[in-house]
mmCIF file of N, CA and C and ligand atoms in Angstrom:
data_model
loop_
_atom_site.group_PDB
_atom_site.id
_atom_site.type_symbol
_atom_site.label_atom_id
_atom_site.label_comp_id
_atom_site.label_asym_id
_atom_site.label_seq_id
_atom_site.Cartn_x
_atom_site.Cartn_y
_atom_site.Cartn_z
ATOM 1 N N MET A 224 50.568 11.938 20.744
ATOM 2 C CA MET A 224 49.051 11.478 20.190
ATOM 3 C C MET A 224 48.215 12.183 20.726
ATOM 4 N N THR A 225 47.293 12.570 19.336
ATOM 5 C CA THR A 225 46.485 13.848 19.489
ATOM 6 C C THR A 225 45.332 13.466 20.135
ATOM 7 N N ASP A 226 45.102 12.329 20.005
ATOM 8 C CA ASP A 226 43.780 11.873 21.451
ATOM 9 C C ASP A 226 44.002 11.851 22.498
ATOM 10 N N CYS A 227 44.958 11.949 22.971
ATOM 11 C CA CYS A 227 45.274 12.154 24.271
ATOM 12 C C CYS A 227 45.420 13.156 25.169
ATOM 13 N N LEU A 228 44.398 13.260 26.345
ATOM 14 C CA LEU A 228 44.467 14.375 27.111
ATOM 15 C C LEU A 228 45.485 15.067 27.621
ATOM 16 N N PHE A 229 46.332 14.359 27.939
ATOM 17 C CA PHE A 229 47.645 14.712 28.636
ATOM 18 C C PHE A 229 48.367 15.313 27.460
ATOM 19 N N CYS A 230 48.527 14.761 26.427
ATOM 20 C CA CYS A 230 49.626 15.047 25.324
ATOM 21 C C CYS A 230 49.047 16.432 24.979
ATOM 22 N N ARG A 231 48.128 16.592 25.012
ATOM 23 C CA ARG A 231 47.260 17.987 24.504
ATOM 24 C C ARG A 231 47.659 19.018 25.316
ATOM 25 N N ILE A 232 47.620 18.401 26.769
ATOM 26 C CA ILE A 232 48.290 19.634 27.957
ATOM 27 C C ILE A 232 49.628 19.560 27.603
ATOM 28 N N VAL A 233 50.324 18.938 27.347
ATOM 29 C CA VAL A 233 52.049 19.002 27.346
ATOM 30 C C VAL A 233 51.972 19.965 26.133
ATOM 31 N N ALA A 234 51.219 19.666 25.062
ATOM 32 C CA ALA A 234 51.609 20.594 23.888
ATOM 33 C C ALA A 234 50.949 22.216 23.711
ATOM 34 N N GLY A 235 50.010 22.491 25.002
ATOM 35 C CA GLY A 235 49.855 23.609 25.226
ATOM 36 C C GLY A 235 48.190 23.626 24.794
ATOM 37 N N ASP A 236 47.811 22.948 23.624
ATOM 38 C CA ASP A 236 46.694 22.792 23.317
ATOM 39 C C ASP A 236 45.233 22.970 24.279
ATOM 40 N N ILE A 237 45.351 22.312 25.441
ATOM 41 C CA ILE A 237 44.279 22.395 26.533
ATOM 42 C C ILE A 237 45.093 23.173 27.459
ATOM 43 N N PRO A 238 44.499 24.094 28.276
ATOM 44 C CA PRO A 238 45.215 24.934 29.350
ATOM 45 C C PRO A 238 45.242 23.634 30.852
ATOM 46 N N SER A 239 45.696 24.244 31.344
ATOM 47 C CA SER A 239 46.021 23.836 32.805
ATOM 48 C C SER A 239 46.940 24.616 33.611
ATOM 49 N N ARG A 240 46.978 24.705 34.872
ATOM 50 C CA ARG A 240 47.771 25.062 35.637
ATOM 51 C C ARG A 240 48.966 24.752 36.301
ATOM 52 N N GLN A 241 49.967 25.055 35.444
ATOM 53 C CA GLN A 241 51.276 24.375 35.488
ATOM 54 C C GLN A 241 52.121 24.800 36.671
ATOM 55 N N LEU A 242 52.736 23.754 37.344
ATOM 56 C CA LEU A 242 53.678 24.230 38.313
ATOM 57 C C LEU A 242 55.055 24.235 38.571
ATOM 58 N N TRP A 243 55.225 23.675 37.502
ATOM 59 C CA TRP A 243 56.845 22.986 37.124
ATOM 60 C C TRP A 243 56.891 22.035 35.943
ATOM 61 N N SER A 244 57.989 22.560 35.551
ATOM 62 C CA SER A 244 58.420 22.099 34.261
ATOM 63 C C SER A 244 59.604 21.723 33.970
ATOM 64 N N ASP A 245 60.462 20.632 33.460
ATOM 65 C CA ASP A 245 61.637 20.411 33.033
ATOM 66 C C ASP A 245 61.891 20.076 31.420
ATOM 67 N N ASP A 246 62.621 19.233 30.982
ATOM 68 C CA ASP A 246 62.550 19.354 29.492
ATOM 69 C C ASP A 246 61.583 17.932 29.231
ATOM 70 N N ARG A 247 61.671 16.908 30.421
ATOM 71 C CA ARG A 247 60.877 15.591 30.239
ATOM 72 C C ARG A 247 59.521 15.824 31.145
ATOM 73 N N ALA A 248 59.321 16.604 31.730
ATOM 74 C CA ALA A 248 57.987 16.462 32.396
ATOM 75 C C ALA A 248 57.378 17.885 32.728
ATOM 76 N N ILE A 249 55.983 17.566 33.422
ATOM 77 C CA ILE A 249 55.110 18.714 33.682
ATOM 78 C C ILE A 249 54.768 18.807 34.705
ATOM 79 N N ALA A 250 54.008 19.511 35.685
ATOM 80 C CA ALA A 250 53.392 19.292 36.934
ATOM 81 C C ALA A 250 52.050 20.250 36.624
ATOM 82 N N PHE A 251 51.272 20.088 36.849
ATOM 83 C CA PHE A 251 49.775 21.029 37.418
ATOM 84 C C PHE A 251 48.778 20.709 38.042
ATOM 85 N N LEU A 252 48.147 21.749 38.554
ATOM 86 C CA LEU A 252 47.177 21.031 39.492
ATOM 87 C C LEU A 252 46.076 20.364 38.843
ATOM 88 N N ASP A 253 45.970 19.371 39.690
ATOM 89 C CA ASP A 253 44.604 18.425 39.183
ATOM 90 C C ASP A 253 42.947 19.428 39.373
ATOM 91 N N LEU A 254 42.334 19.029 38.264
ATOM 92 C CA LEU A 254 41.380 19.858 38.103
ATOM 93 C C LEU A 254 39.954 19.359 39.128
ATOM 94 N N ASN A 255 40.476 18.260 39.734
ATOM 95 C CA ASN A 255 39.030 17.504 40.515
ATOM 96 C C ASN A 255 39.959 17.159 41.908
ATOM 97 N N PRO A 256 40.705 18.210 42.757
ATOM 98 C CA PRO A 256 41.421 17.737 43.853
ATOM 99 C C PRO A 256 41.146 16.792 45.093
ATOM 100 N N TRP A 257 41.428 16.106 45.721
ATOM 101 C CA TRP A 257 41.390 15.494 46.965
ATOM 102 C C TRP A 257 41.494 16.275 48.245
ATOM 103 N N GLN A 258 42.922 17.091 47.831
ATOM 104 C CA GLN A 258 43.367 18.000 48.998
ATOM 105 C C GLN A 258 43.642 19.301 48.250
ATOM 106 N N LEU A 259 44.099 20.285 49.357
ATOM 107 C CA LEU A 259 44.697 21.443 48.348
ATOM 108 C C LEU A 259 45.795 21.360 47.855
ATOM 109 N N GLY A 260 45.891 21.580 46.695
ATOM 110 C CA GLY A 260 47.235 21.277 45.780
ATOM 111 C C GLY A 260 47.589 20.519 45.349
ATOM 112 N N HIS A 261 46.381 19.558 45.377
ATOM 113 C CA HIS A 261 46.768 18.166 44.686
ATOM 114 C C HIS A 261 47.218 18.340 42.898
ATOM 115 N N SER A 262 48.039 17.748 42.947
ATOM 116 C CA SER A 262 48.858 17.774 41.510
ATOM 117 C C SER A 262 49.330 16.373 41.264
ATOM 118 N N LEU A 263 49.752 16.716 39.769
ATOM 119 C CA LEU A 263 49.599 15.473 38.835
ATOM 120 C C LEU A 263 51.176 16.047 38.033
ATOM 121 N N VAL A 264 52.136 15.021 37.997
ATOM 122 C CA VAL A 264 53.061 15.011 37.427
ATOM 123 C C VAL A 264 53.040 14.028 36.335
ATOM 124 N N ILE A 265 53.743 14.439 35.004
ATOM 125 C CA ILE A 265 53.439 13.648 33.973
ATOM 126 C C ILE A 265 54.560 13.770 32.762
ATOM 127 N N PRO A 266 54.986 12.606 32.466
ATOM 128 C CA PRO A 266 56.074 12.805 31.303
ATOM 129 C C PRO A 266 55.578 13.547 30.511
ATOM 130 N N ARG A 267 56.834 14.434 29.555
ATOM 131 C CA ARG A 267 56.214 14.786 27.739
ATOM 132 C C ARG A 267 55.597 13.813 26.890
ATOM 133 N N ARG A 268 56.501 12.822 27.142
ATOM 134 C CA ARG A 268 56.347 11.863 26.120
ATOM 135 C C ARG A 268 55.463 11.032 26.736
ATOM 136 N N HIS A 269 54.405 10.601 25.459
ATOM 137 C CA HIS A 269 53.655 9.750 25.711
ATOM 138 C C HIS A 269 53.627 8.138 26.343
ATOM 139 N N VAL A 270 53.059 7.888 27.529
ATOM 140 C CA VAL A 270 53.537 6.815 27.865
ATOM 141 C C VAL A 270 52.041 6.154 28.684
ATOM 142 N N VAL A 271 52.056 5.103 28.689
ATOM 143 C CA VAL A 271 50.282 4.693 28.680
ATOM 144 C C VAL A 271 50.410 4.332 30.453
ATOM 145 N N ASP A 272 50.968 3.694 31.351
ATOM 146 C CA ASP A 272 51.387 3.985 32.792
ATOM 147 C C ASP A 272 52.619 3.156 32.936
ATOM 148 N N GLY A 273 53.146 3.463 34.283
ATOM 149 C CA GLY A 273 54.594 3.041 34.571
ATOM 150 C C GLY A 273 54.948 1.764 34.861
ATOM 151 N N ARG A 274 53.937 0.552 34.440
ATOM 152 C CA ARG A 274 54.149 -0.645 34.832
ATOM 153 C C ARG A 274 55.481 -1.414 34.082
ATOM 154 N N GLN A 275 55.668 -0.475 32.954
ATOM 155 C CA GLN A 275 56.702 -1.573 31.975
ATOM 156 C C GLN A 275 57.746 -0.522 31.712
ATOM 157 N N ASP A 276 57.629 1.060 32.228
ATOM 158 C CA ASP A 276 58.642 1.570 31.862
ATOM 159 C C ASP A 276 59.358 2.520 32.627
ATOM 160 N N THR A 277 60.838 1.543 33.095
ATOM 161 C CA THR A 277 60.969 2.410 34.141
ATOM 162 C C THR A 277 61.620 4.021 33.722
ATOM 163 N N GLU A 278 62.391 4.401 32.620
ATOM 164 C CA GLU A 278 62.458 5.456 32.348
ATOM 165 C C GLU A 278 61.493 6.410 32.642
ATOM 166 N N ALA A 279 60.242 6.019 32.226
ATOM 167 C CA ALA A 279 58.796 7.094 32.602
ATOM 168 C C ALA A 279 59.041 7.896 34.203
ATOM 169 N N TRP A 280 59.565 6.889 34.875
ATOM 170 C CA TRP A 280 59.765 6.976 36.474
ATOM 171 C C TRP A 280 60.795 8.278 36.396
ATOM 172 N N ARG A 281 62.082 7.584 36.107
ATOM 173 C CA ARG A 281 63.291 8.670 36.013
ATOM 174 C C ARG A 281 62.452 10.236 35.381
ATOM 175 N N GLU A 282 61.737 10.223 34.635
ATOM 176 C CA GLU A 282 61.761 11.476 34.062
ATOM 177 C C GLU A 282 60.592 12.315 34.825
ATOM 178 N N VAL A 283 59.630 11.484 35.791
ATOM 179 C CA VAL A 283 59.058 12.532 36.359
ATOM 180 C C VAL A 283 59.706 12.425 37.923
ATOM 181 N N ALA A 284 60.377 11.835 38.175
ATOM 182 C CA ALA A 284 61.327 12.487 39.588
ATOM 183 C C ALA A 284 61.499 13.472 40.212
ATOM 184 N N ALA A 285 61.966 14.613 39.414
ATOM 185 C CA ALA A 285 62.449 15.868 39.691
ATOM 186 C C ALA A 285 60.773 16.532 40.144
ATOM 187 N N GLY A 286 60.119 16.595 39.389
ATOM 188 C CA GLY A 286 59.053 16.810 39.181
ATOM 189 C C GLY A 286 58.089 16.469 40.568
ATOM 190 N N LEU A 287 58.344 15.635 40.866
ATOM 191 C CA LEU A 287 57.656 15.041 42.258
ATOM 192 C C LEU A 287 58.499 15.339 43.684
ATOM 193 N N THR A 288 59.863 15.593 43.563
ATOM 194 C CA THR A 288 60.292 16.104 44.875
ATOM 195 C C THR A 288 60.149 17.723 44.670
ATOM 196 N N ALA A 289 59.918 18.161 43.323
ATOM 197 C CA ALA A 289 59.972 19.691 43.676
ATOM 198 C C ALA A 289 58.291 20.027 43.797
ATOM 199 N N VAL A 290 57.190 19.223 43.807
ATOM 200 C CA VAL A 290 55.657 19.591 43.813
ATOM 201 C C VAL A 290 55.858 19.415 45.467
ATOM 202 N N ALA A 291 55.966 18.027 45.782
ATOM 203 C CA ALA A 291 56.466 17.724 47.492
ATOM 204 C C ALA A 291 57.038 19.348 48.151
ATOM 205 N N GLN A 292 57.860 19.551 47.472
ATOM 206 C CA GLN A 292 58.568 20.878 48.410
ATOM 207 C C GLN A 292 57.771 22.159 48.138
ATOM 208 N N LEU A 293 57.400 22.106 47.039
ATOM 209 C CA LEU A 293 56.000 23.319 47.123
ATOM 210 C C LEU A 293 55.068 23.540 47.885
ATOM 211 N N VAL A 294 54.356 22.070 48.150
ATOM 212 C CA VAL A 294 52.971 22.231 49.051
ATOM 213 C C VAL A 294 53.524 22.184 50.315
ATOM 214 N N GLN A 295 54.458 21.879 50.333
ATOM 215 C CA GLN A 295 55.604 22.003 52.143
ATOM 216 C C GLN A 295 55.551 23.315 52.349
ATOM 217 N N ASP A 296 56.483 24.111 51.071
ATOM 218 C CA ASP A 296 56.666 25.551 51.587
ATOM 219 C C ASP A 296 55.758 26.560 51.569
ATOM 220 N N ARG A 297 54.616 26.208 50.747
ATOM 221 C CA ARG A 297 53.620 27.601 50.623
ATOM 222 C C ARG A 297 52.445 26.924 50.818
ATOM 223 N N LEU A 298 51.923 25.519 50.998
ATOM 224 C CA LEU A 298 50.475 25.773 51.494
ATOM 225 C C LEU A 298 50.917 24.761 53.139
ATOM 226 N N GLY A 299 51.999 24.617 53.599
ATOM 227 C CA GLY A 299 51.943 24.137 54.633
ATOM 228 C C GLY A 299 51.747 22.915 54.555
ATOM 229 N N ALA A 300 51.588 21.759 53.902
ATOM 230 C CA ALA A 300 51.290 20.463 54.171
ATOM 231 C C ALA A 300 52.714 19.477 54.933
ATOM 232 N N SER A 301 52.008 18.536 55.666
ATOM 233 C CA SER A 301 53.143 17.964 56.654
ATOM 234 C C SER A 301 53.509 16.767 56.205
ATOM 235 N N GLY A 302 52.930 16.335 55.119
ATOM 236 C CA GLY A 302 53.279 14.873 53.956
ATOM 237 C C GLY A 302 52.480 15.142 52.619
ATOM 238 N N VAL A 303 53.146 14.139 52.069
ATOM 239 C CA VAL A 303 51.989 13.959 50.512
ATOM 240 C C VAL A 303 51.749 12.774 50.406
ATOM 241 N N ASN A 304 50.932 12.212 49.681
ATOM 242 C CA ASN A 304 50.418 10.718 49.108
ATOM 243 C C ASN A 304 51.367 10.703 48.022
ATOM 244 N N PHE A 305 52.198 10.162 47.080
ATOM 245 C CA PHE A 305 52.230 9.884 45.849
ATOM 246 C C PHE A 305 51.536 8.759 45.273
ATOM 247 N N LEU A 306 50.984 8.997 44.193
ATOM 248 C CA LEU A 306 49.905 7.676 43.722
ATOM 249 C C LEU A 306 50.143 7.619 42.614
ATOM 250 N N ALA A 307 50.190 6.433 41.658
ATOM 251 C CA ALA A 307 50.090 5.955 40.283
ATOM 252 C C ALA A 307 49.065 5.202 40.064
ATOM 253 N N ASN A 308 47.689 5.355 39.936
ATOM 254 C CA ASN A 308 46.941 4.692 39.447
ATOM 255 C C ASN A 308 47.353 3.707 37.888
ATOM 256 N N SER A 309 47.648 2.518 37.576
ATOM 257 C CA SER A 309 47.891 2.114 36.698
ATOM 258 C C SER A 309 47.214 0.924 36.185
ATOM 259 N N GLY A 310 46.631 0.953 35.103
ATOM 260 C CA GLY A 310 45.439 -0.002 34.551
ATOM 261 C C GLY A 310 44.476 0.645 35.189
ATOM 262 N N ALA A 311 42.864 0.058 34.583
ATOM 263 C CA ALA A 311 41.748 0.636 34.853
ATOM 264 C C ALA A 311 41.147 0.128 35.881
ATOM 265 N N VAL A 312 41.424 -1.110 36.326
ATOM 266 C CA VAL A 312 40.828 -1.825 37.309
ATOM 267 C C VAL A 312 41.872 -1.255 38.905
ATOM 268 N N ALA A 313 42.697 -0.795 38.510
ATOM 269 C CA ALA A 313 43.443 0.245 39.719
ATOM 270 C C ALA A 313 42.658 1.616 39.564
ATOM 271 N N GLY A 314 41.970 2.195 39.029
ATOM 272 C CA GLY A 314 41.214 3.317 39.096
ATOM 273 C C GLY A 314 41.767 4.304 37.885
ATOM 274 N N GLN A 315 42.652 3.917 37.002
ATOM 275 C CA GLN A 315 42.943 4.886 35.804
ATOM 276 C C GLN A 315 42.140 5.105 34.878
ATOM 277 N N GLU A 316 42.242 6.663 34.870
ATOM 278 C CA GLU A 316 40.961 7.253 34.094
ATOM 279 C C GLU A 316 41.554 7.727 32.711
ATOM 280 N N VAL A 317 43.101 8.459 33.001
ATOM 281 C CA VAL A 317 43.436 8.981 31.641
ATOM 282 C C VAL A 317 44.846 7.842 31.304
ATOM 283 N N PHE A 318 44.892 7.352 30.440
ATOM 284 C CA PHE A 318 45.891 6.643 29.875
ATOM 285 C C PHE A 318 47.451 7.250 29.461
ATOM 286 N N HIS A 319 47.486 8.108 29.925
ATOM 287 C CA HIS A 319 48.912 9.001 29.577
ATOM 288 C C HIS A 319 49.507 9.099 31.281
ATOM 289 N N PHE A 320 50.441 8.321 31.686
ATOM 290 C CA PHE A 320 51.397 8.169 32.690
ATOM 291 C C PHE A 320 51.177 9.322 33.481
ATOM 292 N N HIS A 321 50.725 9.289 34.811
ATOM 293 C CA HIS A 321 50.834 10.490 35.715
ATOM 294 C C HIS A 321 50.557 9.731 37.027
ATOM 295 N N VAL A 322 51.744 10.678 37.933
ATOM 296 C CA VAL A 322 51.708 10.501 39.300
ATOM 297 C C VAL A 322 50.969 11.566 40.034
ATOM 298 N N HIS A 323 49.858 11.135 40.973
ATOM 299 C CA HIS A 323 49.375 12.084 41.780
ATOM 300 C C HIS A 323 49.989 12.496 42.878
ATOM 301 N N VAL A 324 50.250 13.725 43.612
ATOM 302 C CA VAL A 324 50.822 14.055 44.443
ATOM 303 C C VAL A 324 49.568 15.037 45.153
ATOM 304 N N ILE A 325 49.536 14.040 46.530
ATOM 305 C CA ILE A 325 48.137 14.666 47.292
ATOM 306 C C ILE A 325 48.940 15.245 48.797
ATOM 307 N N PRO A 326 48.781 16.815 48.875
ATOM 308 C CA PRO A 326 49.346 17.109 49.836
ATOM 309 C C PRO A 326 48.735 16.430 51.197
ATOM 310 N N ARG A 327 49.083 16.737 52.397
ATOM 311 C CA ARG A 327 48.303 15.825 53.518
ATOM 312 C C ARG A 327 48.337 16.911 54.528
ATOM 313 N N TYR A 328 47.603 17.177 55.457
ATOM 314 C CA TYR A 328 47.695 18.344 56.255
ATOM 315 C C TYR A 328 47.100 17.811 57.832
ATOM 316 N N ASP A 329 47.680 18.363 58.779
ATOM 317 C CA ASP A 329 47.490 17.800 60.379
ATOM 318 C C ASP A 329 46.151 17.436 60.280
ATOM 319 N N ASP A 330 45.297 18.717 60.031
ATOM 320 C CA ASP A 330 44.138 18.064 60.622
ATOM 321 C C ASP A 330 42.716 17.314 59.767
ATOM 322 N N ASN A 331 43.556 16.565 58.753
ATOM 323 C CA ASN A 331 43.083 15.608 57.879
ATOM 324 C C ASN A 331 43.841 14.153 57.725
ATOM 325 N N PRO A 332 44.582 13.877 58.901
ATOM 326 C CA PRO A 332 45.595 12.984 58.490
ATOM 327 C C PRO A 332 44.688 11.215 58.204
ATOM 328 N N GLY A 333 45.737 10.507 57.486
ATOM 329 C CA GLY A 333 45.330 9.128 57.334
ATOM 330 C C GLY A 333 44.891 9.071 56.027
ATOM 331 N N MET A 334 44.303 7.724 55.635
ATOM 332 C CA MET A 334 43.969 6.863 54.653
ATOM 333 C C MET A 334 42.301 7.644 54.311
ATOM 334 N N ALA A 335 41.784 8.115 55.016
ATOM 335 C CA ALA A 335 40.444 8.642 54.834
ATOM 336 C C ALA A 335 40.283 9.993 53.986
ATOM 337 N N GLY A 336 41.761 10.770 54.133
ATOM 338 C CA GLY A 336 41.667 12.093 53.100
ATOM 339 C C GLY A 336 42.140 11.374 52.014
ATOM 340 N N LEU A 337 42.310 10.292 51.420
ATOM 341 C CA LEU A 337 42.408 9.967 50.041
ATOM 342 C C LEU A 337 41.247 9.338 49.496
ATOM 343 N N SER A 338 39.685 9.422 50.015
ATOM 344 C CA SER A 338 38.785 8.630 49.452
ATOM 345 C C SER A 338 37.337 9.562 48.813
ATOM 346 N N ARG A 339 37.855 10.873 48.125
ATOM 347 C CA ARG A 339 36.992 11.399 47.757
ATOM 348 C C ARG A 339 37.088 12.707 47.405
ATOM 349 N N ARG A 340 36.665 13.139 46.368
ATOM 350 C CA ARG A 340 36.986 14.772 45.728
ATOM 351 C C ARG A 340 36.681 15.724 47.007
ATOM 352 N N ASP A 341 37.146 16.764 47.331
ATOM 353 C CA ASP A 341 37.060 17.822 48.185
ATOM 354 C C ASP A 341 36.822 19.132 47.457
ATOM 355 N N PRO A 342 35.386 19.421 47.630
ATOM 356 C CA PRO A 342 34.971 20.961 46.442
ATOM 357 C C PRO A 342 35.876 21.856 47.440
ATOM 358 N N GLN A 343 36.267 22.251 48.261
ATOM 359 C CA GLN A 343 36.618 23.254 48.986
ATOM 360 C C GLN A 343 38.068 23.329 48.599
ATOM 361 N N ALA A 344 38.708 22.601 48.305
ATOM 362 C CA ALA A 344 40.042 22.458 47.577
ATOM 363 C C ALA A 344 39.841 22.479 45.930
ATOM 364 N N ALA A 345 38.864 22.835 45.455
ATOM 365 C CA ALA A 345 38.654 22.891 44.039
ATOM 366 C C ALA A 345 38.125 24.168 44.043
ATOM 367 N N ALA A 346 38.010 25.343 44.846
ATOM 368 C CA ALA A 346 37.534 26.551 45.302
ATOM 369 C C ALA A 346 37.937 27.878 44.396
ATOM 370 N N ASP A 347 39.401 27.750 44.470
ATOM 371 C CA ASP A 347 40.001 28.625 44.015
ATOM 372 C C ASP A 347 41.194 28.494 43.439
ATOM 373 N N LEU A 348 41.390 27.542 42.174
ATOM 374 C CA LEU A 348 42.489 26.935 41.519
ATOM 375 C C LEU A 348 43.481 27.877 41.028
ATOM 376 N N ASP A 349 42.831 29.110 40.500
ATOM 377 C CA ASP A 349 44.006 30.021 39.731
ATOM 378 C C ASP A 349 44.775 30.637 41.030
ATOM 379 N N GLY A 350 43.672 31.086 42.026
ATOM 380 C CA GLY A 350 44.309 31.526 43.224
ATOM 381 C C GLY A 350 45.708 30.656 43.741
ATOM 382 N N LEU A 351 45.349 29.353 43.577
ATOM 383 C CA LEU A 351 46.335 28.254 44.243
ATOM 384 C C LEU A 351 47.318 28.401 43.242
ATOM 385 N N ALA A 352 46.902 28.351 42.135
ATOM 386 C CA ALA A 352 48.008 28.101 41.051
ATOM 387 C C ALA A 352 49.263 29.297 41.209
ATOM 388 N N ALA A 353 48.843 30.821 41.455
ATOM 389 C CA ALA A 353 49.450 31.465 41.451
ATOM 390 C C ALA A 353 50.416 31.540 42.819
ATOM 391 N N ARG A 354 49.950 30.844 43.878
ATOM 392 C CA ARG A 354 50.578 30.821 45.675
ATOM 393 C C ARG A 354 52.051 29.623 45.207
ATOM 394 N N LEU A 355 51.560 29.379 44.043
ATOM 395 C CA LEU A 355 52.440 27.644 44.146
ATOM 396 C C LEU A 355 53.622 27.922 42.988
ATOM 397 N N SER A 356 53.293 28.841 41.897
ATOM 398 C CA SER A 356 54.161 28.679 40.917
ATOM 399 C C SER A 356 54.731 29.957 40.910
ATOM 400 N N GLY A 357 55.989 30.414 39.898
ATOM 401 C CA GLY A 357 56.451 31.378 39.808
ATOM 402 C C GLY A 357 57.751 31.683 41.225
HETATM 403 P P1 AMP B 561 43.464 8.740 37.449
HETATM 404 O O1 AMP B 561 42.111 8.203 37.898
HETATM 405 O O2 AMP B 561 44.814 8.480 38.081
HETATM 406 O O3 AMP B 561 43.773 8.402 35.789
HETATM 407 O O4 AMP B 561 43.437 10.543 37.657
HETATM 408 C C1 AMP B 561 43.115 11.360 36.403
HETATM 409 C C2 AMP B 561 43.075 12.765 37.050
HETATM 410 O O5 AMP B 561 43.015 13.621 36.025
HETATM 411 C C3 AMP B 561 42.029 12.728 37.955
HETATM 412 O O6 AMP B 561 42.352 13.064 39.064
HETATM 413 C C4 AMP B 561 41.499 13.960 37.161
HETATM 414 O O7 AMP B 561 40.645 14.672 37.760
HETATM 415 C C5 AMP B 561 42.503 14.519 36.292
HETATM 416 N N1 AMP B 561 42.277 15.106 35.283
HETATM 417 C C6 AMP B 561 41.315 15.265 34.304
HETATM 418 N N2 AMP B 561 41.240 16.087 33.195
HETATM 419 C C7 AMP B 561 42.386 17.127 33.847
HETATM 420 C C8 AMP B 561 42.481 18.348 33.254
HETATM 421 N N3 AMP B 561 42.150 18.978 31.915
HETATM 422 N N4 AMP B 561 43.093 19.223 34.072
HETATM 423 C C9 AMP B 561 43.782 18.743 35.343
HETATM 424 N N5 AMP B 561 43.583 17.398 35.858
HETATM 425 C C10 AMP B 561 42.656 16.751 34.788
#
């Protein structure tokens, strides 16, 4: 869909800091991270959200585990939150299915770390992408 932001990222028309991909999905850094290494995994196919589409979850599954492993190995994350906002009322702003992978660190545990964007985590997204890709 040409008017979908994430379809345009999949097509390469809009740049992203891509960390991982396969033939069904891609993963890239979120522009407004809540935590260092906050990433999104999306299916290449346009799916509005995951509520009625079981296959979409299969499409992103390999990316979810790959990104969780990357942030553990390269950033020292001790855990992650997987989050899929589904529907505007749930906070979904981009209507192409995506799962947030939010790395969690020992110095900022619990649900409070999920409540706001962290400017420090956005300080050097290019450097971060280099640490997480390749
Ligand atoms: P949601 O509120 O679940 O729809 O999340 C949408 C996410 O997409 C937000 O966390 C945004 O920061 C992120 N986002 C929006 N545009 C871009 C972009 N061009 N590249 C990377 N992330 C983006």
